[in-house]
XYZ file of C-alpha atoms in Angstrom:
317
model
C -10.666 -16.060 14.298
C -14.134 -14.489 14.564
C -14.859 -12.199 11.600
C -17.853 -9.980 10.825
C -18.469 -8.419 7.402
C -21.008 -5.640 6.834
C -22.473 -4.999 3.401
C -25.591 -3.210 2.210
C -26.624 -1.239 -0.862
C -29.266 1.466 -1.119
C -30.359 3.302 2.039
C -28.866 2.647 5.485
C -31.527 3.209 8.162
C -31.597 3.530 11.936
C -32.998 -0.001 12.064
C -29.897 -1.228 10.227
C -27.668 0.465 12.773
C -29.624 -0.973 15.716
C -29.368 -4.456 14.213
C -25.599 -4.223 13.627
C -24.918 -2.675 17.049
C -26.889 -5.505 18.655
C -24.873 -8.040 16.685
C -21.586 -6.415 17.674
C -22.609 -6.452 21.334
C -23.178 -10.187 21.079
C -19.611 -10.741 19.773
C -17.206 -9.694 22.545
C -14.512 -11.948 21.058
C -14.737 -10.377 17.598
C -11.252 -10.048 16.083
C -11.905 -8.809 12.531
C -14.527 -6.368 11.252
C -14.829 -5.619 7.523
C -17.203 -2.755 6.767
C -17.827 -2.777 3.011
C -21.217 -1.089 3.002
C -21.940 0.580 -0.325
C -25.104 2.345 0.842
C -25.382 5.622 -1.048
C -27.727 7.223 1.486
C -28.267 7.041 5.232
C -31.027 8.413 7.440
C -28.650 9.274 10.308
C -24.873 9.374 11.013
C -24.234 5.632 11.283
C -20.422 5.687 11.227
C -19.789 7.090 14.727
C -22.431 4.784 16.256
C -20.826 1.668 14.774
C -17.281 2.664 15.706
C -18.429 3.470 19.248
C -20.124 0.085 19.534
C -16.851 -1.628 18.611
C -15.058 0.356 21.291
C -17.710 -0.539 23.875
C -18.085 -4.241 23.044
C -15.034 -5.680 21.245
C -11.858 -5.342 23.317
C -10.129 -8.110 21.319
C -10.569 -6.570 17.872
C -7.293 -6.864 15.957
C -8.174 -5.897 12.383
C -10.553 -3.139 11.257
C -11.296 -2.566 7.562
C -13.440 0.538 6.941
C -14.151 0.532 3.194
C -17.413 2.415 2.697
C -18.353 4.540 -0.305
C -20.608 7.460 0.577
C -22.196 6.352 3.846
C -20.905 5.727 7.381
C -18.537 8.646 7.026
C -16.505 9.812 9.992
C -15.063 13.212 10.803
C -11.263 12.987 10.963
C -11.495 13.959 14.635
C -13.962 11.111 15.316
C -11.318 8.430 14.844
C -9.201 10.018 17.559
C -11.983 11.024 19.944
C -13.745 7.620 19.823
C -10.677 5.375 19.887
C -8.565 7.359 22.366
C -8.112 5.699 25.784
C -10.123 2.641 24.721
C -9.096 -1.022 24.818
C -9.537 -1.019 21.051
C -6.702 1.466 20.712
C -4.478 -1.075 22.428
C -5.701 -4.208 20.637
C -5.742 -2.965 17.010
C -2.933 -4.452 14.932
C -4.128 -3.620 11.406
C -6.281 -0.733 10.196
C -7.573 -0.021 6.700
C -9.402 3.218 5.908
C -10.726 3.532 2.381
C -13.648 5.848 2.995
C -13.835 9.601 2.382
C -14.053 11.635 5.589
C -17.155 13.516 6.627
C -16.958 17.295 6.730
C -18.082 19.449 9.663
C -21.481 21.085 9.365
C -21.353 24.719 8.264
C -20.860 27.009 11.254
C -20.054 24.181 13.684
C -17.401 24.668 16.355
C -14.089 22.969 15.466
C -13.442 19.871 17.568
C -10.290 20.120 19.704
C -7.507 17.778 18.607
C -7.373 14.506 20.552
C -4.049 12.663 20.690
C -4.395 9.001 19.739
C -1.795 6.331 20.437
C -2.158 2.919 18.785
C 0.736 1.009 20.377
C 0.039 -2.355 18.711
C -0.792 -1.134 15.198
C 1.782 -2.578 12.791
C -0.141 -2.265 9.501
C -1.927 0.816 8.102
C -3.616 0.838 4.706
C -5.161 4.129 3.722
C -6.542 6.006 0.735
C -4.547 9.146 -0.031
C -6.940 10.794 -2.491
C -7.080 14.582 -2.292
C -10.371 14.495 -0.385
C -8.633 12.452 2.331
C -6.302 15.315 3.211
C -8.137 16.276 6.462
C -7.799 12.708 7.754
C -4.176 12.449 6.610
C -3.443 15.695 8.472
C -5.095 14.335 11.627
C -3.032 11.127 11.435
C 0.154 13.131 10.962
C -0.563 15.634 13.741
C -2.520 13.631 16.333
C -1.684 9.924 15.990
C 1.215 8.053 17.564
C 2.106 4.780 15.793
C 5.270 3.468 17.475
C 4.902 -0.129 16.193
C 4.008 0.668 12.562
C 6.049 -1.509 10.193
C 3.832 -1.682 7.079
C 2.211 1.232 5.231
C 0.109 0.789 2.078
C -1.018 3.904 0.201
C -3.715 3.845 -2.468
C -5.591 6.433 -4.506
C -8.237 6.351 -7.204
C -7.562 9.792 -8.632
C -4.877 12.271 -7.581
C -2.877 11.775 -4.416
C -2.418 14.470 -1.816
C 1.307 14.834 -2.496
C 2.370 16.857 0.547
C 0.078 14.831 2.794
C 1.677 11.570 1.658
C 5.195 12.873 2.222
C 4.252 14.117 5.705
C 2.589 10.799 6.541
C 5.622 8.743 5.521
C 8.104 11.111 7.154
C 6.200 11.294 10.452
C 5.342 7.615 10.866
C 8.169 6.035 8.884
C 10.773 5.719 11.600
C 9.989 2.019 12.206
C 8.649 1.168 8.726
C 10.073 -1.894 7.011
C 7.501 -2.129 4.177
C 6.129 0.720 2.052
C 3.640 -0.142 -0.714
C 1.926 2.136 -3.223
C -0.799 1.356 -5.735
C -0.885 2.369 -9.405
C -2.021 5.998 -9.001
C 0.112 6.740 -5.960
C 3.201 5.207 -7.569
C 2.815 7.546 -10.524
C 2.090 10.654 -8.419
C 4.593 10.447 -5.590
C 8.324 11.053 -5.894
C 10.379 9.606 -3.048
C 13.186 12.120 -3.518
C 12.019 14.590 -0.797
C 11.798 11.877 1.878
C 14.420 11.471 4.612
C 16.396 8.218 4.947
C 14.126 5.565 6.473
C 14.720 1.916 7.524
C 12.476 0.544 4.753
C 13.558 -2.908 3.591
C 10.732 -3.687 1.151
C 9.320 -1.186 -1.351
C 6.321 -2.062 -3.541
C 5.515 -0.060 -6.678
C 2.254 -1.410 -8.087
C 3.248 0.363 -11.305
C 6.882 1.353 -11.456
C 7.436 4.923 -12.659
C 11.132 5.529 -13.511
C 10.716 9.295 -13.303
C 9.505 8.945 -9.681
C 12.041 6.311 -8.614
C 15.370 7.635 -9.891
C 16.106 8.559 -6.266
C 15.211 6.058 -3.534
C 16.442 7.337 -0.149
C 16.229 3.986 1.642
C 19.722 2.636 2.189
C 18.438 -0.495 3.943
C 16.243 -1.540 0.995
C 16.704 -5.245 0.263
C 13.621 -6.011 -1.868
C 11.995 -3.884 -4.566
C 8.695 -5.240 -5.923
C 7.436 -3.702 -9.164
C 4.795 -4.120 -11.825
C 4.996 -2.698 -15.342
C 2.387 -1.941 -17.980
C 3.886 -4.297 -20.560
C 2.043 -5.155 -23.763
C 0.306 -8.520 -23.586
C 1.265 -9.167 -27.203
C 5.002 -8.881 -26.541
C 7.241 -11.928 -26.594
C 9.007 -12.974 -23.409
C 12.284 -11.679 -24.820
C 10.835 -8.252 -25.675
C 9.212 -8.004 -22.225
C 12.570 -8.678 -20.554
C 14.225 -6.068 -22.785
C 11.514 -3.570 -21.801
C 12.082 -4.430 -18.132
C 15.807 -3.694 -18.441
C 15.064 -0.349 -20.034
C 12.534 0.651 -17.383
C 14.926 -0.275 -14.577
C 18.132 1.155 -16.012
C 17.761 4.411 -14.015
C 17.374 2.524 -10.758
C 20.076 4.020 -8.503
C 22.704 1.435 -7.630
C 25.203 3.380 -5.531
C 22.530 4.324 -2.977
C 21.035 0.817 -2.729
C 23.970 -1.252 -1.555
C 21.734 -3.678 0.405
C 19.407 -4.426 -2.532
C 19.145 -8.203 -3.000
C 16.078 -8.749 -5.202
C 14.010 -6.825 -7.720
C 10.777 -8.797 -8.067
C 8.768 -8.168 -11.256
C 5.054 -8.987 -11.010
C 4.033 -9.895 -14.548
C 1.872 -12.863 -15.519
C 4.158 -13.848 -18.381
C 7.101 -14.062 -15.965
C 5.175 -16.017 -13.336
C 5.309 -19.208 -15.413
C 9.111 -19.256 -15.563
C 10.595 -22.250 -13.759
C 14.116 -21.465 -14.968
C 15.742 -18.370 -16.484
C 14.752 -17.448 -20.030
C 17.695 -17.823 -22.438
C 18.645 -14.541 -24.151
C 21.006 -14.366 -27.150
C 23.794 -11.966 -26.167
C 24.819 -11.395 -29.793
C 21.429 -9.918 -30.610
C 21.666 -7.117 -28.031
C 22.474 -3.469 -28.656
C 25.250 -1.780 -26.694
C 22.710 -0.148 -24.355
C 20.947 -3.452 -23.777
C 24.247 -5.133 -22.890
C 24.895 -2.416 -20.308
C 21.380 -2.749 -18.886
C 21.743 -6.535 -18.625
C 25.159 -6.380 -16.967
C 23.914 -5.330 -13.543
C 21.541 -8.316 -13.398
C 24.256 -10.836 -14.238
C 25.894 -10.446 -10.839
C 25.033 -12.352 -7.659
C 23.051 -9.358 -6.397
C 20.793 -7.683 -7.053
C 18.792 -10.461 -8.706
C 16.023 -9.747 -11.233
C 13.402 -12.385 -10.444
C 9.726 -13.307 -10.769
C 7.378 -13.677 -7.802
C 8.660 -17.231 -7.262
C 12.288 -16.127 -6.973
C 13.344 -17.448 -10.420
C 15.811 -15.244 -12.311
C 14.185 -13.816 -15.425
C 17.014 -14.487 -17.863
C 20.430 -15.894 -18.624
C 22.584 -14.515 -21.448
C 23.936 -17.124 -23.841
C 26.223 -16.891 -26.869
C 25.333 -18.140 -30.334
C 26.894 -21.546 -29.580
C 24.723 -21.932 -26.497
C 27.358 -21.106 -23.885
C 26.548 -18.770 -20.992
C 28.069 -15.286 -20.946
């Protein structure tokens, strides 16, 4: 697989653009482009020129990662107007946009909306910070993503709440995986969403107050991470995990098979940790009960159950 990565700090010049465009033209079989330029200044609008060169020269491009900081910015309408009716629109299978959008010049004429269909795109990873709202709106209103199965949402500050809900609702009809990073997990409640065919839900940091309603009846795998204290014992971490998950709705998640907990201390488990049943409070016994059944299983990333309850004489409960 032919891959090209772009990276530069400082000032991005016209000479830089000419060099990269020339390189792209010489790679008609390019399949992956990763744009991680961290240039904090540019002497001209480089973003549209580079995206246009990919459209003109790389009909086999499958994965595009656009992760710039303050340079190579694109108007929300530019994604649609440049990609529409191109071979790139057909070939793209995965798209990551983690770059703030450019804003129209003061007094400029609004660009008419351009419908964009990406029939092969199955994975979209996008920043949902508040300043991304114009791009989120364009994706909701102008893009068609009939093959989208995986959506990953990330934010560094505050998420655009309504934009996220619209994005998931509009393009979630074929989704099987929905993933959210730490900030988005804490900001976004799933309660307002319609039922969707999501089978795998990833909370980078699980927030019980945001997950007491999960409207995905087909969910089979829930992947979570907690902010557990590194000084805790394995037993206390498991107790904390029970408490954090005790509000997880069970009646609405009849297909749930596994709850996977991503914690380093659990990763080393090769067999379930033995927990003394006699030392549990009444609440803790109730919290543990649901995980003693065949399903759902409470497991680490390797599929090992986190615990087994034992009595004082060593017998299993």
